Protein backbone atom coordinates (compact mmCIF):
# COMPACT_ATOMS: atom_id res chain seq x y z
CA UNK A 1 125.45 33.79 213.59
CA UNK A 2 123.92 33.59 210.13
CA UNK A 3 125.49 31.28 207.65
CA UNK A 4 125.77 31.91 203.95
CA UNK A 5 125.50 29.28 201.23
CA UNK A 6 128.78 27.94 199.85
CA UNK A 7 127.96 29.59 196.52
CA UNK A 8 127.72 33.04 198.11
CA UNK A 9 130.97 34.26 196.55
CA UNK A 10 129.95 32.81 193.20
CA UNK A 11 127.05 35.26 193.01
CA UNK A 12 129.38 38.26 192.85
CA UNK A 13 132.53 36.90 191.22
CA UNK A 14 131.57 38.30 187.80
CA UNK A 15 130.23 41.57 189.18
CA UNK A 16 132.18 44.85 189.21
CA UNK A 17 134.77 45.13 191.97
CA UNK A 18 132.76 47.72 193.88
CA UNK A 19 129.75 45.37 194.00
CA UNK A 20 132.04 42.62 195.30
CA UNK A 21 133.39 44.88 198.07
CA UNK A 22 129.93 46.02 199.10
CA UNK A 23 128.52 42.49 199.06
CA UNK A 24 131.31 41.17 201.26
CA UNK A 25 131.03 44.16 203.61
CA UNK A 26 127.29 43.59 203.94
CA UNK A 27 127.83 39.87 204.58
CA UNK A 28 130.17 40.65 207.46
CA UNK A 29 127.95 43.46 208.79
CA UNK A 30 125.04 41.04 208.88
CA UNK A 31 127.08 38.28 210.51
CA UNK A 32 128.26 40.61 213.27
CA UNK A 33 124.72 41.85 213.86
CA UNK A 34 123.59 38.22 214.00
CA UNK A 35 125.97 37.37 216.83
CA UNK A 36 123.39 38.87 219.19
CA UNK A 37 120.51 36.70 217.97
CA UNK A 38 118.70 34.93 220.78
CA UNK A 39 120.88 36.28 223.58
CA UNK A 40 119.74 37.85 226.81
CA UNK A 41 121.01 41.30 227.76
CA UNK A 42 123.25 39.68 230.38
CA UNK A 43 124.74 37.24 227.88
CA UNK A 44 125.41 40.00 225.35
CA UNK A 45 127.27 42.03 228.02
CA UNK A 46 129.09 39.12 229.64
CA UNK A 47 132.86 39.46 229.70
CA UNK A 48 134.60 36.23 228.78
CA UNK A 49 138.11 37.57 228.09
CA UNK A 50 140.42 39.96 229.96
CA UNK A 51 139.87 42.77 227.43
CA UNK A 52 136.72 44.90 227.16
CA UNK A 53 135.48 42.67 224.36
CA UNK A 54 131.90 41.46 224.77
CA UNK A 55 129.43 40.54 222.05
CA UNK A 56 127.45 43.73 222.58
CA UNK A 57 130.69 45.71 222.73
CA UNK A 58 131.82 44.22 219.41
CA UNK A 59 128.68 45.44 217.66
CA UNK A 60 129.02 48.84 219.34
CA UNK A 61 132.63 49.00 218.17
CA UNK A 62 131.57 48.04 214.63
CA UNK A 63 129.26 51.07 214.69
CA UNK A 64 132.26 53.22 215.61
CA UNK A 65 134.22 51.67 212.73
CA UNK A 66 131.46 52.46 210.23
CA UNK A 67 131.23 56.04 211.43
CA UNK A 68 135.00 56.62 211.46
CA UNK A 69 135.59 55.25 208.00
CA UNK A 70 132.42 56.33 206.24
CA UNK A 71 131.56 59.56 208.05
CA UNK A 72 134.72 61.05 209.55
CA UNK A 73 136.86 60.01 206.56
CA UNK A 74 134.28 61.11 203.97
CA UNK A 75 132.95 64.33 205.57
CA UNK A 76 136.13 65.39 207.39
CA UNK A 77 134.09 66.04 210.54
CA UNK A 78 135.97 65.32 213.75
CA UNK A 79 135.15 62.49 216.12
CA UNK A 80 134.08 65.08 218.67
CA UNK A 81 131.61 66.54 216.15
CA UNK A 82 130.30 63.05 215.47
CA UNK A 83 129.99 62.18 219.16
CA UNK A 84 132.58 59.41 218.87
CA UNK A 85 135.31 58.50 221.35
CA UNK A 86 138.80 59.63 220.38
CA UNK A 87 140.31 56.19 220.95
CA UNK A 88 139.13 53.05 219.18
CA UNK A 89 139.42 50.93 222.33
CA UNK A 90 136.92 53.19 224.10
CA UNK A 91 134.26 52.29 221.54
CA UNK A 92 133.85 48.87 223.21
CA UNK A 93 132.73 50.45 226.50
CA UNK A 94 129.05 49.87 227.26
CA UNK A 95 126.95 52.29 229.23
CA UNK A 96 123.69 51.70 231.08
CA UNK A 97 121.63 52.80 228.06
CA UNK A 98 123.20 50.25 225.71
CA UNK A 99 120.88 47.33 225.03
CA UNK A 100 120.80 44.74 222.30
CA UNK A 101 118.05 46.73 220.58
CA UNK A 102 119.73 50.15 220.83
CA UNK A 103 123.20 48.92 219.81
CA UNK A 104 121.78 46.96 216.88
CA UNK A 105 119.73 49.94 215.73
CA UNK A 106 122.75 52.25 215.91
CA UNK A 107 124.81 49.70 213.97
CA UNK A 108 122.18 49.28 211.27
CA UNK A 109 121.82 53.06 210.96
CA UNK A 110 125.60 53.50 210.68
CA UNK A 111 125.76 50.83 207.96
CA UNK A 112 122.94 52.49 206.01
CA UNK A 113 124.62 55.89 206.38
CA UNK A 114 127.90 54.36 205.16
CA UNK A 115 126.19 53.05 202.03
CA UNK A 116 124.69 56.50 201.38
CA UNK A 117 127.99 58.30 202.02
CA UNK A 118 129.86 56.18 199.49
CA UNK A 119 127.11 55.76 196.88
CA UNK A 120 128.41 58.54 194.63
CA UNK A 121 132.11 57.77 195.16
CA UNK A 122 134.39 55.71 192.97
CA UNK A 123 136.91 53.21 194.30
CA UNK A 124 139.78 55.53 193.42
CA UNK A 125 138.18 58.59 195.03
CA UNK A 126 140.29 59.93 197.87
CA UNK A 127 138.86 60.26 201.38
CA UNK A 128 140.61 63.06 203.22
CA UNK A 129 139.17 62.95 206.72
CA UNK A 130 141.05 60.07 208.30
CA UNK A 131 143.94 60.51 210.71
CA UNK A 132 146.20 58.42 208.48
CA UNK A 133 145.84 61.02 205.78
CA UNK A 134 144.24 60.81 202.33
CA UNK A 135 143.22 57.28 201.33
CA UNK A 136 141.36 55.84 198.34
CA UNK A 137 137.92 54.37 198.98
CA UNK A 138 139.25 51.02 197.70
CA UNK A 139 141.75 50.90 200.60
CA UNK A 140 139.06 51.90 203.10
CA UNK A 141 136.76 49.11 201.89
CA UNK A 142 139.57 46.57 202.29
CA UNK A 143 140.50 47.90 205.74
CA UNK A 144 136.91 47.81 207.01
CA UNK A 145 136.37 44.35 205.54
CA UNK A 146 139.51 43.10 207.32
CA UNK A 147 138.36 44.61 210.60
CA UNK A 148 134.84 43.22 210.31
CA UNK A 149 136.21 39.77 209.45
CA UNK A 150 138.40 39.82 212.57
CA UNK A 151 135.49 40.85 214.75
CA UNK A 152 133.21 38.21 213.24
CA UNK A 153 135.82 35.65 214.27
CA UNK A 154 135.96 37.11 217.77
CA UNK A 155 132.16 37.00 217.94
CA UNK A 156 132.06 33.36 216.82
CA UNK A 157 134.42 32.37 219.62
CA UNK A 158 132.68 34.45 222.30
CA UNK A 159 129.26 33.15 221.28
CA UNK A 160 130.54 29.57 221.34
CA UNK A 161 131.92 30.11 224.86
CA UNK A 162 128.66 31.70 225.99
CA UNK A 163 126.40 29.00 224.65
CA UNK A 164 128.63 26.12 225.77
CA UNK A 165 128.96 27.39 229.30
């Protein structure tokens, strides 16, 4: 996974809060994408834990997360309209068409779409399309950052197991 210089946070500490959120989100998006670097298709799909969590599944799930929070929540379109599974846990399921290249491309496209969807919004703007009810963009940024950070940790451990074994 990519590493960032120790001074990474220093570059945004004096920037507006929104820039800080977006920088940290992009750092974690990139780190999760990077967990697939140099892996074979078999390695990326290999199950190392009892749950459905695989490295490829983590990136596929992160795509779901981006689309739920920055498409469904912003546009108020349903998951069915967006072609997303109803349950979060189903977003880890890989099908025969999922490859490192296709999952990465979908993830990168979802991240770019998320940036576009929020570009004109303020941190206090309310997103009305999430199942929890109306939420400010600030809360959504924090929630997605927390989720991405957790999954980056999962990816670190899975990748370490894969490459050590």
